[in-house]
Amino acid sequence: MKEVIKYDIAIIGSGPAGMSAAIYAARGGLKPIVFEKGVLGGQITVTQEVENYPGFHKTLSGIELMDEMKKHADKFGTEICEEEVKGVGMQGLCKIIETDKKIYHAKTLIIATGAHPRKLNVPGEDKFYGKGVSYCATCDGFFYRDKVVAVVGGGDSAIEEAMFLTRFVKKVYIIHRRNELRAVQIIQDRAFENPKIEFVWNSEIQEVSGKDFVESITVYNKKEEKHFDLAVDGIFVYVGILPNNELIESRVELDKQGFALVDDSMQTNIPGIFAAGDIVSKKLRQVITAASDGAIAAWSAEKWITIHQENDETDLKTCELPK
Ligand code: NAP
């Protein structure tokens, strides 16, 4: 029989949304727990430079920013649990969170599980993963000193990470399926001025090839209807993100892409289950919008608990914290 432990708010995910929710919940006098199965801090920890989080005008890395957020959450007594959540359920209004070790009961749940990189799904991508195919320039860029690499995509991630790679590599091809970028203008301007970057427009990668390591990519130019090969030592894929929704997909309403639908209090269709950060269906995914979601979700969770306790709802009593 697994031990049962009780909290006011369980938060799954320790990125900016989860940490912000924890800070607001703990400061509101509640007892939160944050679950994290992987790297503490979430996706932003693979970003080399965060330069648009207000107050932090001296550029800092994603790891440094999340380290500050963790210290902030620690200061107010947030408990962080490095166990993988295997399932979430409901017992009346009480939320049940099961990890491989224990069972946790919480009055409310905030899903802040984020997202993960979308793959290209072309031949050779899986075969050469870790052997020239990467989804993280911050992690792997250093290995490509004086080499030639390709970055795929035209969004903020692709262009920012291509810029970062120019610190090490001889040349970066940015391969984009259209002839204009999606990235914010200031980042585009910097990339256009960088002599190490060459844009390959209207083009898609069709195959990644090599012997033991990536040696070339086959590209198709849609406008000219031509195939050609480019010799590269590595390829960095930034073609968007997919939601980490496995824990909630069977019970929470999602949009067509699988992101969680929430109301303006960040509540999902399930009473007392909130969502925050990149997992949420929304237009702008930034550290600041994730932090904002987390704050709103924690505030709303606190109000939800107050209302339901005032109503003396019996099934929430199974979630009562030990005195
Ligand atoms: P994104 O904004 O969705 O951009 C994905 C890019 O990949 C687009 O240019 C898209 O082309 C292209 N693409 C999609 N599927 C493709 C495919 N199958 N083959 C080839 N190309 C494909 O994704 P992201 O850049 O990863 O950013 C995710 C979110 O994080 C965004 O909201 C972004 O603003 C945010 N972000 C912000 C910052 C920052 O503020 N500093 C940094 C990184 C990310 P199309 O343009 O033709 O659709």
Coordinates of C-alpha atoms and ligand atoms in Angstrom, one line a residue:
M1 CA 0.0 0.0 0.0
K2 CA 1.4 3.4 -1.0
E3 CA 1.7 6.1 1.6
V4 CA -0.8 9.0 1.0
I5 CA 0.4 12.6 1.5
K6 CA -1.9 15.6 1.4
Y7 CA -1.5 19.1 0.0
D8 CA -3.6 22.1 -0.9
I9 CA -2.2 22.5 -4.4
A10 CA -0.3 20.0 -6.5
I11 CA 1.7 21.6 -9.4
I12 CA 3.0 19.3 -12.1
G13 CA 6.0 20.9 -13.9
S14 CA 8.7 23.2 -12.6
G15 CA 9.1 25.6 -15.5
P16 CA 8.3 29.3 -15.2
A17 CA 4.5 28.5 -15.0
G18 CA 4.9 25.9 -12.2
M19 CA 7.4 28.0 -10.2
S20 CA 5.3 31.1 -10.4
A21 CA 2.2 29.2 -9.3
A22 CA 4.2 27.8 -6.4
I23 CA 5.4 31.2 -5.3
Y24 CA 1.9 32.7 -5.4
A25 CA 0.4 29.6 -3.6
A26 CA 3.0 29.5 -0.9
R27 CA 2.8 33.3 -0.3
G28 CA -1.0 32.9 -0.1
G29 CA -0.6 30.6 2.9
L30 CA -1.3 27.3 1.1
K31 CA 0.8 24.2 1.1
P32 CA 2.0 23.5 -2.5
I33 CA 4.0 20.7 -3.9
V34 CA 5.8 20.8 -7.3
F35 CA 6.5 17.6 -9.2
E36 CA 9.3 17.5 -11.7
K37 CA 10.4 14.3 -13.5
G38 CA 13.2 15.8 -15.6
V39 CA 15.4 18.8 -15.4
L40 CA 14.2 21.4 -12.9
G41 CA 13.1 24.5 -14.7
G42 CA 11.6 23.1 -17.9
Q43 CA 12.2 23.9 -21.5
I44 CA 13.6 27.4 -20.9
T45 CA 16.7 25.8 -19.4
V46 CA 17.9 25.0 -22.9
T47 CA 17.8 28.6 -23.9
Q48 CA 21.2 30.3 -23.9
E49 CA 20.0 33.9 -23.5
V50 CA 16.8 35.3 -22.0
E51 CA 16.6 38.9 -22.9
N52 CA 12.9 39.8 -22.7
Y53 CA 12.0 39.0 -19.1
P54 CA 11.3 42.3 -17.4
G55 CA 13.8 43.4 -14.8
F56 CA 16.5 41.1 -16.1
H57 CA 18.1 43.5 -18.6
K58 CA 21.5 42.0 -18.1
T59 CA 21.1 39.0 -20.3
L60 CA 21.0 35.7 -18.4
S61 CA 20.7 32.1 -19.4
G62 CA 17.5 30.0 -19.0
I63 CA 19.2 28.0 -16.3
E64 CA 20.2 31.2 -14.4
L65 CA 16.7 32.6 -14.5
M66 CA 15.1 29.3 -13.3
D67 CA 17.7 29.1 -10.6
E68 CA 16.5 32.5 -9.3
M69 CA 12.8 31.3 -9.6
K70 CA 13.6 28.2 -7.6
K71 CA 15.3 30.2 -4.9
H72 CA 12.3 32.4 -4.8
A73 CA 9.9 29.5 -4.4
D74 CA 12.2 27.9 -1.8
K75 CA 12.1 31.1 0.2
F76 CA 8.3 30.7 0.7
G77 CA 8.6 27.1 1.6
T78 CA 7.6 25.3 -1.7
E79 CA 8.2 21.6 -1.6
I80 CA 9.8 20.1 -4.7
C81 CA 9.4 16.5 -5.4
E82 CA 11.5 14.8 -8.1
E83 CA 9.2 11.9 -8.7
E84 CA 7.5 11.2 -12.0
V85 CA 3.8 11.5 -12.0
K86 CA 2.3 8.4 -13.5
G87 CA -1.3 9.3 -13.3
V88 CA -3.9 11.8 -12.1
G89 CA -7.4 11.1 -11.0
M90 CA -10.3 12.4 -9.0
Q91 CA -12.1 11.2 -5.9
G92 CA -15.1 13.5 -5.6
L93 CA -13.5 16.9 -5.7
C94 CA -10.2 15.7 -4.4
K95 CA -7.4 15.3 -6.9
I96 CA -5.3 12.1 -6.7
I97 CA -1.7 12.2 -8.0
E98 CA 0.2 9.0 -8.3
T99 CA 3.9 8.7 -8.7
D100 CA 6.0 5.5 -8.9
K101 CA 6.6 5.8 -5.1
K102 CA 3.6 7.5 -3.4
I103 CA 0.1 8.7 -3.7
Y104 CA -0.6 12.4 -3.1
H105 CA -4.1 14.0 -2.5
A106 CA -4.5 17.6 -3.3
K107 CA -7.5 19.9 -3.2
T108 CA -6.5 21.5 -6.5
L109 CA -4.2 20.6 -9.3
I110 CA -2.2 22.9 -11.7
I111 CA -0.9 21.3 -14.8
A112 CA 2.2 23.1 -16.0
T113 CA 3.8 20.2 -17.9
G114 CA 4.8 22.4 -20.9
A115 CA 5.7 21.2 -24.3
H116 CA 8.4 19.4 -26.3
P117 CA 10.1 20.0 -29.7
R118 CA 8.2 18.8 -32.8
K119 CA 10.2 16.4 -35.0
L120 CA 10.6 16.8 -38.8
N121 CA 9.6 13.1 -39.3
V122 CA 12.0 12.6 -42.3
P123 CA 14.2 9.6 -43.0
G124 CA 17.5 9.7 -41.1
E125 CA 16.2 12.0 -38.3
D126 CA 15.9 9.3 -35.7
K127 CA 18.9 7.3 -36.9
F128 CA 21.2 10.3 -36.5
Y129 CA 19.7 11.7 -33.3
G130 CA 22.7 12.4 -31.0
K131 CA 24.9 11.8 -34.0
G132 CA 24.4 15.2 -35.7
V133 CA 20.7 15.7 -35.3
S134 CA 19.8 17.8 -32.2
Y135 CA 16.9 19.8 -30.8
C136 CA 19.1 21.8 -28.4
A137 CA 21.8 24.2 -29.6
T138 CA 22.7 25.2 -26.1
C139 CA 23.4 21.6 -25.2
D140 CA 25.2 20.5 -28.3
G141 CA 26.4 23.7 -30.1
F142 CA 29.9 23.5 -28.6
F143 CA 30.6 20.2 -30.4
Y144 CA 30.3 22.0 -33.8
R145 CA 33.3 24.4 -33.5
D146 CA 34.4 25.4 -37.1
K147 CA 31.8 23.1 -38.6
V148 CA 28.8 23.7 -40.9
V149 CA 25.3 23.2 -39.6
A150 CA 21.7 23.6 -40.7
V151 CA 18.9 25.0 -38.5
V152 CA 15.4 24.2 -39.6
G153 CA 12.5 26.6 -38.9
G154 CA 11.7 30.3 -39.0
G155 CA 10.3 31.0 -35.5
D156 CA 11.9 32.6 -32.5
S157 CA 13.6 29.4 -31.4
A158 CA 15.2 28.7 -34.8
I159 CA 16.6 32.2 -35.3
E160 CA 17.8 32.7 -31.8
E161 CA 19.5 29.4 -31.7
A162 CA 21.0 29.9 -35.1
M163 CA 22.5 33.1 -33.8
F164 CA 23.9 31.3 -30.8
L165 CA 25.5 28.6 -33.0
T166 CA 27.4 31.3 -34.9
R167 CA 29.6 31.7 -31.9
F168 CA 31.1 28.3 -32.6
V169 CA 30.4 27.2 -36.2
K170 CA 31.9 28.3 -39.5
K171 CA 28.5 28.5 -41.2
V172 CA 24.8 28.1 -40.5
Y173 CA 22.2 27.4 -43.1
I174 CA 18.7 28.4 -41.9
I175 CA 16.3 26.3 -43.9
H176 CA 12.7 27.6 -43.9
R177 CA 9.7 26.4 -45.7
R178 CA 8.5 29.9 -46.6
N179 CA 10.2 33.1 -47.8
E180 CA 9.6 35.1 -44.7
L181 CA 10.3 34.4 -41.0
R182 CA 7.9 34.1 -38.1
A183 CA 10.5 35.3 -35.5
V184 CA 10.2 38.7 -33.9
Q185 CA 11.7 41.5 -36.0
I186 CA 14.7 42.4 -33.8
I187 CA 15.9 38.8 -33.9
Q188 CA 15.3 38.6 -37.7
D189 CA 17.4 41.8 -38.2
R190 CA 20.3 40.4 -36.2
A191 CA 20.2 37.2 -38.2
F192 CA 20.1 39.0 -41.6
E193 CA 23.2 41.0 -40.6
N194 CA 25.2 37.9 -39.5
P195 CA 27.7 37.0 -42.1
K196 CA 27.9 33.3 -40.9
I197 CA 24.2 32.8 -41.7
E198 CA 22.8 31.8 -45.1
F199 CA 19.1 31.5 -45.6
V200 CA 17.6 28.7 -47.7
W201 CA 14.1 29.9 -48.5
N202 CA 11.0 28.0 -49.6
S203 CA 12.7 24.7 -48.8
E204 CA 12.1 21.6 -46.8
I205 CA 14.5 18.9 -45.6
Q206 CA 13.6 15.6 -47.1
E207 CA 16.4 13.3 -45.8
V208 CA 19.3 13.3 -43.4
S209 CA 22.2 11.2 -44.6
G210 CA 25.7 10.0 -43.5
K211 CA 27.7 7.0 -42.3
D212 CA 28.2 7.1 -38.6
F213 CA 27.4 10.8 -38.3
V214 CA 25.4 13.3 -40.3
E215 CA 27.2 14.3 -43.5
S216 CA 24.5 15.8 -45.7
I217 CA 20.8 16.7 -46.0
T218 CA 18.6 16.5 -49.1
V219 CA 16.6 19.7 -49.5
Y220 CA 13.6 20.4 -51.8
N221 CA 13.0 23.9 -53.0
K222 CA 9.3 24.1 -53.5
K223 CA 9.3 27.3 -55.6
E224 CA 11.9 26.0 -58.1
E225 CA 10.7 22.4 -57.7
K226 CA 14.3 21.3 -57.3
H227 CA 16.1 18.8 -55.0
F228 CA 19.7 19.5 -53.9
D229 CA 22.1 18.2 -51.3
L230 CA 23.9 20.3 -48.7
A231 CA 27.0 19.1 -46.9
V232 CA 26.5 19.7 -43.2
D233 CA 28.0 18.3 -40.0
G234 CA 24.9 18.8 -37.9
I235 CA 21.2 19.8 -38.1
F236 CA 19.3 21.6 -35.4
V237 CA 15.5 21.2 -35.6
Y238 CA 13.2 24.0 -34.4
V239 CA 9.9 23.5 -36.1
G240 CA 7.6 24.2 -33.2
I241 CA 6.4 22.5 -30.1
L242 CA 3.9 19.8 -29.1
P243 CA 2.0 19.7 -25.7
N244 CA 3.0 17.4 -22.9
N245 CA -0.6 16.4 -22.4
E246 CA -0.4 12.6 -21.7
L247 CA -1.5 13.0 -18.1
I248 CA -4.7 14.9 -18.9
E249 CA -5.7 14.1 -22.5
S250 CA -8.4 11.6 -21.4
R251 CA -10.1 14.0 -19.0
V252 CA -9.3 17.7 -19.9
E253 CA -10.8 19.4 -22.9
L254 CA -8.0 20.2 -25.5
D255 CA -7.8 22.2 -28.7
K256 CA -7.1 20.6 -32.0
Q257 CA -3.4 20.6 -31.5
G258 CA -3.8 19.1 -28.0
F259 CA -3.2 22.2 -25.9
A260 CA -5.4 22.6 -22.8
L261 CA -8.5 24.8 -23.0
V262 CA -8.9 27.1 -20.0
D263 CA -11.1 30.0 -18.9
D264 CA -9.9 33.3 -17.7
S265 CA -9.1 31.9 -14.3
M266 CA -6.9 29.3 -16.0
Q267 CA -9.4 26.6 -15.0
T268 CA -9.9 23.6 -17.3
N269 CA -13.3 22.0 -17.8
I270 CA -12.7 20.0 -14.7
P271 CA -13.5 21.8 -11.4
G272 CA -10.3 22.5 -9.4
I273 CA -7.9 21.5 -12.2
F274 CA -6.1 24.4 -13.7
A275 CA -3.4 24.7 -16.4
A276 CA -0.6 27.2 -16.9
G277 CA 2.3 27.8 -19.3
D278 CA 3.1 26.2 -22.7
I279 CA 0.5 23.4 -22.2
V280 CA -2.3 26.0 -22.5
S281 CA -4.0 26.8 -25.8
K282 CA -2.9 30.4 -26.4
K283 CA -1.2 32.8 -28.9
L284 CA 1.9 34.0 -27.0
R285 CA 4.3 31.5 -25.4
Q286 CA 6.9 33.4 -23.4
V287 CA 8.5 33.1 -20.0
I288 CA 6.4 36.1 -18.9
T289 CA 3.1 34.7 -20.1
A290 CA 3.9 31.3 -18.5
A291 CA 4.7 33.1 -15.2
S292 CA 1.5 35.1 -15.6
D293 CA -0.6 32.0 -16.1
G294 CA 1.0 30.4 -13.0
A295 CA 0.1 33.4 -10.9
I296 CA -3.5 33.4 -12.1
A297 CA -3.8 29.7 -11.7
A298 CA -2.5 29.7 -8.1
W299 CA -4.7 32.7 -7.2
S300 CA -7.8 31.0 -8.7
A301 CA -6.9 27.7 -7.0
E302 CA -6.8 29.5 -3.7
K303 CA -10.3 31.1 -4.3
W304 CA -11.6 27.7 -5.4
I305 CA -10.5 26.1 -2.2
T306 CA -12.0 28.9 -0.1
I307 CA -15.4 28.6 -1.8
H308 CA -15.6 24.9 -1.6
Q309 CA -14.4 24.7 2.0
E310 CA -17.0 27.4 3.0
N311 CA -19.6 25.2 1.4
D312 CA -18.3 22.4 3.6
E313 CA -18.2 20.0 0.7
T314 CA -17.8 16.5 2.2
D315 CA -15.7 14.9 -0.6
L316 CA -13.1 17.7 -0.3
K317 CA -12.6 16.6 3.3
T318 CA -10.8 13.5 2.2
C319 CA -8.2 16.0 1.0
E320 CA -7.9 17.7 4.4
L321 CA -4.3 18.3 5.5
P322 CA -3.3 16.6 8.8
K323 CA -3.6 19.0 11.7
Ligands
NAP1 P1 7.0 28.4 -33.8 O1 6.9 29.8 -33.4 O2 5.7 27.6 -33.8 O3 7.8 28.3 -35.2 C1 7.9 27.1 -35.8 C2 8.6 27.3 -37.1 O4 8.8 26.0 -37.7 C3 7.8 28.1 -38.1 O5 8.6 29.0 -38.8 C4 7.2 27.1 -39.0 O6 7.0 27.5 -40.3 C5 8.2 26.0 -39.0 N1 7.7 24.7 -39.2 C6 6.6 24.1 -38.5 N2 6.4 22.8 -38.9 C7 7.4 22.6 -39.9 C8 7.7 21.5 -40.6 N3 7.1 20.3 -40.5 N4 8.8 21.6 -41.5 C9 9.5 22.7 -41.6 N5 9.2 23.8 -40.9 C10 8.2 23.8 -40.0 O7 7.9 27.6 -32.7 P2 9.2 28.0 -31.9 O8 10.1 28.9 -32.6 O9 9.7 26.8 -31.3 O10 8.5 28.8 -30.7 C11 7.5 28.2 -29.8 C12 6.9 29.3 -29.0 O11 7.9 29.8 -28.1 C13 6.5 30.5 -29.8 O12 5.3 31.1 -29.2 C14 7.6 31.5 -29.7 O13 7.3 32.9 -29.8 C15 8.1 31.2 -28.2 N6 9.6 31.5 -28.1 C16 9.9 32.8 -27.7 C17 11.2 33.2 -27.5 C18 11.5 34.5 -27.1 O14 10.6 35.3 -26.8 N7 12.8 34.9 -26.9 C19 12.2 32.3 -27.9 C20 11.9 31.0 -28.3 C21 10.5 30.7 -28.4 P3 5.9 28.6 -40.7 O15 6.4 29.9 -40.2 O16 5.8 28.5 -42.2 O17 4.6 28.2 -40.0

